[in-house]
């Protein structure tokens, strides 16, 4: 921890206004980083954890705490400080999402706690369960499908949305679909 603090002190700057709030959704650390690429599988940083992001490096990296853990965040598509802060404010929200979750059905709650998705879930419910899809593959959150990638096999899986805006199914190799589909 001391080595990390020393390294950051030399090349990173403190934000004048830290990004504070709660994790919007289940986040997936990838090789020690929470990344905007959002590879599914592996450990989860759960939604609703208190977060304080207070240090930035090269307009692509943020550091701070989520819960009681020191974290590193990376926006793989950031082209500017503003891009990075916009993404950070998507994943760290002012209101605790557990309050919203409490208004959803018990089955949807189980799916979200499991970091999985089931047919019939809304876009906000998918976001809380899986977080944001990679911006390289899903440019528009109103699109008919969102592409995610899985850690285990680096395979894509698409969450498909029907005309009513709810999940209508999944597309991808069976092993990739199992990574995201909630089984009742």
PDB file of C-alpha atoms in Angstrom:
ATOM      1  CA  UNK A   1       0.000   0.000   0.000  1.00  0.00           C
ATOM      2  CA  UNK A   2       2.843   2.381   0.843  1.00  0.00           C
ATOM      3  CA  UNK A   3       4.529   1.634  -2.494  1.00  0.00           C
ATOM      4  CA  UNK A   4       1.271   2.337  -4.322  1.00  0.00           C
ATOM      5  CA  UNK A   5       0.805   5.614  -2.440  1.00  0.00           C
ATOM      6  CA  UNK A   6       4.383   6.652  -3.208  1.00  0.00           C
ATOM      7  CA  UNK A   7       3.998   5.788  -6.902  1.00  0.00           C
ATOM      8  CA  UNK A   8       0.730   7.709  -7.180  1.00  0.00           C
ATOM      9  CA  UNK A   9       2.111  10.729  -5.381  1.00  0.00           C
ATOM     10  CA  UNK A  10       4.661  11.239  -8.159  1.00  0.00           C
ATOM     11  CA  UNK A  11       2.395  11.122 -11.188  1.00  0.00           C
ATOM     12  CA  UNK A  12      -1.233  11.405 -10.099  1.00  0.00           C
ATOM     13  CA  UNK A  13      -3.237  14.369  -8.899  1.00  0.00           C
ATOM     14  CA  UNK A  14      -5.933  14.721  -6.281  1.00  0.00           C
ATOM     15  CA  UNK A  15      -9.334  15.735  -7.594  1.00  0.00           C
ATOM     16  CA  UNK A  16     -10.533  19.067  -6.228  1.00  0.00           C
ATOM     17  CA  UNK A  17     -14.002  17.488  -5.970  1.00  0.00           C
ATOM     18  CA  UNK A  18     -13.859  13.725  -5.392  1.00  0.00           C
ATOM     19  CA  UNK A  19     -16.470  11.511  -7.031  1.00  0.00           C
ATOM     20  CA  UNK A  20     -18.496  10.241  -4.069  1.00  0.00           C
ATOM     21  CA  UNK A  21     -21.593   8.130  -3.620  1.00  0.00           C
ATOM     22  CA  UNK A  22     -22.419   4.455  -4.108  1.00  0.00           C
ATOM     23  CA  UNK A  23     -21.557   1.875  -6.715  1.00  0.00           C
ATOM     24  CA  UNK A  24     -24.402   1.883  -9.245  1.00  0.00           C
ATOM     25  CA  UNK A  25     -24.174  -1.742 -10.033  1.00  0.00           C
ATOM     26  CA  UNK A  26     -22.184  -4.935  -9.691  1.00  0.00           C
ATOM     27  CA  UNK A  27     -18.699  -4.103 -10.932  1.00  0.00           C
ATOM     28  CA  UNK A  28     -16.123  -6.626 -12.138  1.00  0.00           C
ATOM     29  CA  UNK A  29     -12.461  -6.097 -11.356  1.00  0.00           C
ATOM     30  CA  UNK A  30     -10.357  -7.319 -14.286  1.00  0.00           C
ATOM     31  CA  UNK A  31      -6.723  -8.054 -13.383  1.00  0.00           C
ATOM     32  CA  UNK A  32      -6.967  -5.757 -10.371  1.00  0.00           C
ATOM     33  CA  UNK A  33      -8.817  -2.941 -12.136  1.00  0.00           C
ATOM     34  CA  UNK A  34     -12.475  -2.023 -12.399  1.00  0.00           C
ATOM     35  CA  UNK A  35     -12.541  -1.332 -16.118  1.00  0.00           C
ATOM     36  CA  UNK A  36     -15.050   0.184 -18.516  1.00  0.00           C
ATOM     37  CA  UNK A  37     -14.562  -2.935 -20.640  1.00  0.00           C
ATOM     38  CA  UNK A  38     -16.489  -4.802 -17.904  1.00  0.00           C
ATOM     39  CA  UNK A  39     -15.438  -8.424 -18.478  1.00  0.00           C
ATOM     40  CA  UNK A  40     -18.075 -10.678 -16.868  1.00  0.00           C
ATOM     41  CA  UNK A  41     -17.086 -13.539 -14.605  1.00  0.00           C
ATOM     42  CA  UNK A  42     -14.813 -13.640 -11.617  1.00  0.00           C
ATOM     43  CA  UNK A  43     -15.092 -11.525  -8.474  1.00  0.00           C
ATOM     44  CA  UNK A  44     -17.725  -8.840  -7.968  1.00  0.00           C
ATOM     45  CA  UNK A  45     -17.600  -5.441  -6.311  1.00  0.00           C
ATOM     46  CA  UNK A  46     -21.261  -5.258  -5.244  1.00  0.00           C
ATOM     47  CA  UNK A  47     -23.691  -2.467  -6.008  1.00  0.00           C
ATOM     48  CA  UNK A  48     -24.547  -0.029  -3.217  1.00  0.00           C
ATOM     49  CA  UNK A  49     -21.039   0.135  -1.732  1.00  0.00           C
ATOM     50  CA  UNK A  50     -19.916   3.576  -0.513  1.00  0.00           C
ATOM     51  CA  UNK A  51     -17.321   5.000  -2.919  1.00  0.00           C
ATOM     52  CA  UNK A  52     -14.847   7.870  -2.842  1.00  0.00           C
ATOM     53  CA  UNK A  53     -12.673   8.372  -5.922  1.00  0.00           C
ATOM     54  CA  UNK A  54     -10.204  11.131  -5.227  1.00  0.00           C
ATOM     55  CA  UNK A  55      -7.082  10.674  -7.364  1.00  0.00           C
ATOM     56  CA  UNK A  56      -6.633  10.746 -11.163  1.00  0.00           C
ATOM     57  CA  UNK A  57      -3.727   9.776 -13.372  1.00  0.00           C
ATOM     58  CA  UNK A  58      -3.336  10.557 -17.100  1.00  0.00           C
ATOM     59  CA  UNK A  59      -7.080  11.261 -17.540  1.00  0.00           C
ATOM     60  CA  UNK A  60      -7.801   7.490 -17.745  1.00  0.00           C
ATOM     61  CA  UNK A  61      -7.201   6.160 -14.264  1.00  0.00           C
ATOM     62  CA  UNK A  62      -8.999   6.879 -10.994  1.00  0.00           C
ATOM     63  CA  UNK A  63      -8.095   5.697  -7.534  1.00  0.00           C
ATOM     64  CA  UNK A  64      -9.936   5.717  -4.241  1.00  0.00           C
ATOM     65  CA  UNK A  65     -12.012   3.465  -2.021  1.00  0.00           C
ATOM     66  CA  UNK A  66     -15.080   1.345  -2.554  1.00  0.00           C
ATOM     67  CA  UNK A  67     -16.339   0.023   0.750  1.00  0.00           C
ATOM     68  CA  UNK A  68     -13.169  -0.421   2.780  1.00  0.00           C
ATOM     69  CA  UNK A  69     -11.014  -1.491  -0.181  1.00  0.00           C
ATOM     70  CA  UNK A  70      -8.582   0.670  -2.116  1.00  0.00           C
ATOM     71  CA  UNK A  71      -9.523   0.439  -5.814  1.00  0.00           C
ATOM     72  CA  UNK A  72      -8.143   1.324  -9.219  1.00  0.00           C
ATOM     73  CA  UNK A  73     -10.499   2.217 -12.068  1.00  0.00           C
ATOM     74  CA  UNK A  74      -9.696   2.488 -15.763  1.00  0.00           C
ATOM     75  CA  UNK A  75     -11.801   3.893 -18.588  1.00  0.00           C
ATOM     76  CA  UNK A  76     -10.514   2.164 -21.701  1.00  0.00           C
ATOM     77  CA  UNK A  77     -12.308   4.566 -24.049  1.00  0.00           C
ATOM     78  CA  UNK A  78     -11.520   7.846 -22.295  1.00  0.00           C
ATOM     79  CA  UNK A  79     -10.043  10.538 -24.481  1.00  0.00           C
ATOM     80  CA  UNK A  80     -10.120  13.285 -21.878  1.00  0.00           C
ATOM     81  CA  UNK A  81     -10.466  14.070 -18.201  1.00  0.00           C
ATOM     82  CA  UNK A  82     -14.148  14.888 -18.822  1.00  0.00           C
ATOM     83  CA  UNK A  83     -14.728  11.438 -20.424  1.00  0.00           C
ATOM     84  CA  UNK A  84     -13.177   9.745 -17.412  1.00  0.00           C
ATOM     85  CA  UNK A  85     -15.206  11.752 -14.920  1.00  0.00           C
ATOM     86  CA  UNK A  86     -18.421  11.156 -16.916  1.00  0.00           C
ATOM     87  CA  UNK A  87     -17.833   7.377 -16.741  1.00  0.00           C
ATOM     88  CA  UNK A  88     -16.936   7.581 -13.044  1.00  0.00           C
ATOM     89  CA  UNK A  89     -20.215   9.405 -12.357  1.00  0.00           C
ATOM     90  CA  UNK A  90     -22.093   6.636 -14.169  1.00  0.00           C
ATOM     91  CA  UNK A  91     -20.692   3.957 -11.911  1.00  0.00           C
ATOM     92  CA  UNK A  92     -20.656   6.021  -8.710  1.00  0.00           C
ATOM     93  CA  UNK A  93     -24.124   7.457  -8.155  1.00  0.00           C
ATOM     94  CA  UNK A  94     -25.388   9.833  -5.427  1.00  0.00           C
ATOM     95  CA  UNK A  95     -28.291   7.657  -4.173  1.00  0.00           C
ATOM     96  CA  UNK A  96     -27.892   4.154  -2.777  1.00  0.00           C
ATOM     97  CA  UNK A  97     -29.274   1.762  -5.454  1.00  0.00           C
ATOM     98  CA  UNK A  98     -30.375  -0.651  -2.724  1.00  0.00           C
ATOM     99  CA  UNK A  99     -33.366   1.663  -2.209  1.00  0.00           C
ATOM    100  CA  UNK A 100     -34.414   1.147  -5.839  1.00  0.00           C
ATOM    101  CA  UNK A 101     -33.722  -2.593  -5.672  1.00  0.00           C
ATOM    102  CA  UNK A 102     -36.131  -2.912  -2.721  1.00  0.00           C
ATOM    103  CA  UNK A 103     -39.024  -1.864  -5.003  1.00  0.00           C
ATOM    104  CA  UNK A 104     -38.360  -4.696  -7.487  1.00  0.00           C
ATOM    105  CA  UNK A 105     -39.803  -8.216  -7.311  1.00  0.00           C
ATOM    106  CA  UNK A 106     -38.022 -10.776  -5.098  1.00  0.00           C
ATOM    107  CA  UNK A 107     -36.997 -12.748  -8.186  1.00  0.00           C
ATOM    108  CA  UNK A 108     -35.399  -9.706  -9.838  1.00  0.00           C
ATOM    109  CA  UNK A 109     -33.658  -8.926  -6.542  1.00  0.00           C
ATOM    110  CA  UNK A 110     -32.190 -12.456  -6.463  1.00  0.00           C
ATOM    111  CA  UNK A 111     -30.978 -12.082 -10.043  1.00  0.00           C
ATOM    112  CA  UNK A 112     -29.321  -8.720  -9.311  1.00  0.00           C
ATOM    113  CA  UNK A 113     -27.646 -10.034  -6.130  1.00  0.00           C
ATOM    114  CA  UNK A 114     -26.373 -12.957  -8.238  1.00  0.00           C
ATOM    115  CA  UNK A 115     -25.037 -10.546 -10.902  1.00  0.00           C
ATOM    116  CA  UNK A 116     -27.232 -12.307 -13.449  1.00  0.00           C
ATOM    117  CA  UNK A 117     -30.078 -11.358 -15.787  1.00  0.00           C
ATOM    118  CA  UNK A 118     -33.382 -13.018 -16.662  1.00  0.00           C
ATOM    119  CA  UNK A 119     -35.957 -12.553 -19.379  1.00  0.00           C
ATOM    120  CA  UNK A 120     -38.353  -9.725 -18.500  1.00  0.00           C
ATOM    121  CA  UNK A 121     -35.828  -7.499 -16.708  1.00  0.00           C
ATOM    122  CA  UNK A 122     -35.701  -3.808 -17.628  1.00  0.00           C
ATOM    123  CA  UNK A 123     -32.602  -1.938 -18.784  1.00  0.00           C
ATOM    124  CA  UNK A 124     -32.072  -0.331 -15.323  1.00  0.00           C
ATOM    125  CA  UNK A 125     -32.297  -3.805 -13.752  1.00  0.00           C
ATOM    126  CA  UNK A 126     -29.744  -5.196 -16.232  1.00  0.00           C
ATOM    127  CA  UNK A 127     -27.446  -2.240 -15.505  1.00  0.00           C
ATOM    128  CA  UNK A 128     -27.593  -2.911 -11.767  1.00  0.00           C
ATOM    129  CA  UNK A 129     -26.951  -6.630 -12.278  1.00  0.00           C
ATOM    130  CA  UNK A 130     -24.202  -6.484 -14.926  1.00  0.00           C
ATOM    131  CA  UNK A 131     -23.117  -2.825 -15.055  1.00  0.00           C
ATOM    132  CA  UNK A 132     -22.631  -0.980 -18.307  1.00  0.00           C
ATOM    133  CA  UNK A 133     -21.679  -2.889 -21.444  1.00  0.00           C
ATOM    134  CA  UNK A 134     -18.429  -1.966 -23.167  1.00  0.00           C
ATOM    135  CA  UNK A 135     -18.849   1.314 -25.045  1.00  0.00           C
ATOM    136  CA  UNK A 136     -16.749  -0.105 -27.879  1.00  0.00           C
ATOM    137  CA  UNK A 137     -19.476  -2.660 -28.644  1.00  0.00           C
ATOM    138  CA  UNK A 138     -22.648  -0.957 -27.377  1.00  0.00           C
ATOM    139  CA  UNK A 139     -22.705   2.664 -28.448  1.00  0.00           C
ATOM    140  CA  UNK A 140     -26.380   3.257 -27.617  1.00  0.00           C
ATOM    141  CA  UNK A 141     -28.074   2.020 -24.423  1.00  0.00           C
ATOM    142  CA  UNK A 142     -31.415   2.162 -26.287  1.00  0.00           C
ATOM    143  CA  UNK A 143     -30.169  -0.423 -28.799  1.00  0.00           C
ATOM    144  CA  UNK A 144     -31.919  -3.772 -29.181  1.00  0.00           C
ATOM    145  CA  UNK A 145     -28.924  -5.616 -27.703  1.00  0.00           C
ATOM    146  CA  UNK A 146     -26.056  -4.962 -25.342  1.00  0.00           C
ATOM    147  CA  UNK A 147     -22.760  -6.813 -25.802  1.00  0.00           C
ATOM    148  CA  UNK A 148     -20.760  -8.051 -22.854  1.00  0.00           C
ATOM    149  CA  UNK A 149     -17.566 -10.135 -22.807  1.00  0.00           C
ATOM    150  CA  UNK A 150     -16.802 -13.047 -20.507  1.00  0.00           C
ATOM    151  CA  UNK A 151     -13.516 -13.537 -18.682  1.00  0.00           C
ATOM    152  CA  UNK A 152     -13.490 -17.327 -18.851  1.00  0.00           C
ATOM    153  CA  UNK A 153     -13.245 -17.657 -22.617  1.00  0.00           C
ATOM    154  CA  UNK A 154     -13.140 -14.046 -23.817  1.00  0.00           C
ATOM    155  CA  UNK A 155     -16.433 -14.798 -25.533  1.00  0.00           C
ATOM    156  CA  UNK A 156     -19.163 -12.273 -26.294  1.00  0.00           C
ATOM    157  CA  UNK A 157     -22.713 -12.589 -25.025  1.00  0.00           C
ATOM    158  CA  UNK A 158     -25.526 -10.307 -26.112  1.00  0.00           C
ATOM    159  CA  UNK A 159     -28.445  -9.396 -23.882  1.00  0.00           C
ATOM    160  CA  UNK A 160     -31.390  -8.935 -26.253  1.00  0.00           C
ATOM    161  CA  UNK A 161     -34.216  -6.463 -25.621  1.00  0.00           C
ATOM    162  CA  UNK A 162     -37.730  -6.702 -27.061  1.00  0.00           C
ATOM    163  CA  UNK A 163     -39.867  -3.847 -28.364  1.00  0.00           C
ATOM    164  CA  UNK A 164     -41.154  -3.285 -24.811  1.00  0.00           C
ATOM    165  CA  UNK A 165     -37.593  -2.588 -23.588  1.00  0.00           C
ATOM    166  CA  UNK A 166     -37.294  -5.722 -21.458  1.00  0.00           C
ATOM    167  CA  UNK A 167     -34.887  -8.627 -21.857  1.00  0.00           C
ATOM    168  CA  UNK A 168     -36.209 -11.050 -24.457  1.00  0.00           C
ATOM    169  CA  UNK A 169     -33.262 -13.456 -24.541  1.00  0.00           C
ATOM    170  CA  UNK A 170     -29.538 -13.957 -24.986  1.00  0.00           C
ATOM    171  CA  UNK A 171     -27.183 -14.681 -27.861  1.00  0.00           C
ATOM    172  CA  UNK A 172     -23.773 -16.314 -27.652  1.00  0.00           C
ATOM    173  CA  UNK A 173     -22.037 -19.598 -26.927  1.00  0.00           C
ATOM    174  CA  UNK A 174     -23.845 -21.577 -24.211  1.00  0.00           C
ATOM    175  CA  UNK A 175     -20.916 -21.127 -21.801  1.00  0.00           C
ATOM    176  CA  UNK A 176     -21.025 -17.338 -22.281  1.00  0.00           C
ATOM    177  CA  UNK A 177     -24.809 -17.213 -21.862  1.00  0.00           C
ATOM    178  CA  UNK A 178     -24.494 -19.181 -18.577  1.00  0.00           C
ATOM    179  CA  UNK A 179     -22.256 -16.368 -17.286  1.00  0.00           C
ATOM    180  CA  UNK A 180     -25.161 -13.893 -17.454  1.00  0.00           C
ATOM    181  CA  UNK A 181     -28.445 -15.853 -17.395  1.00  0.00           C
ATOM    182  CA  UNK A 182     -30.224 -16.201 -14.063  1.00  0.00           C
ATOM    183  CA  UNK A 183     -31.761 -19.653 -13.685  1.00  0.00           C
ATOM    184  CA  UNK A 184     -34.842 -19.791 -11.469  1.00  0.00           C
TER     185      UNK A 184
END
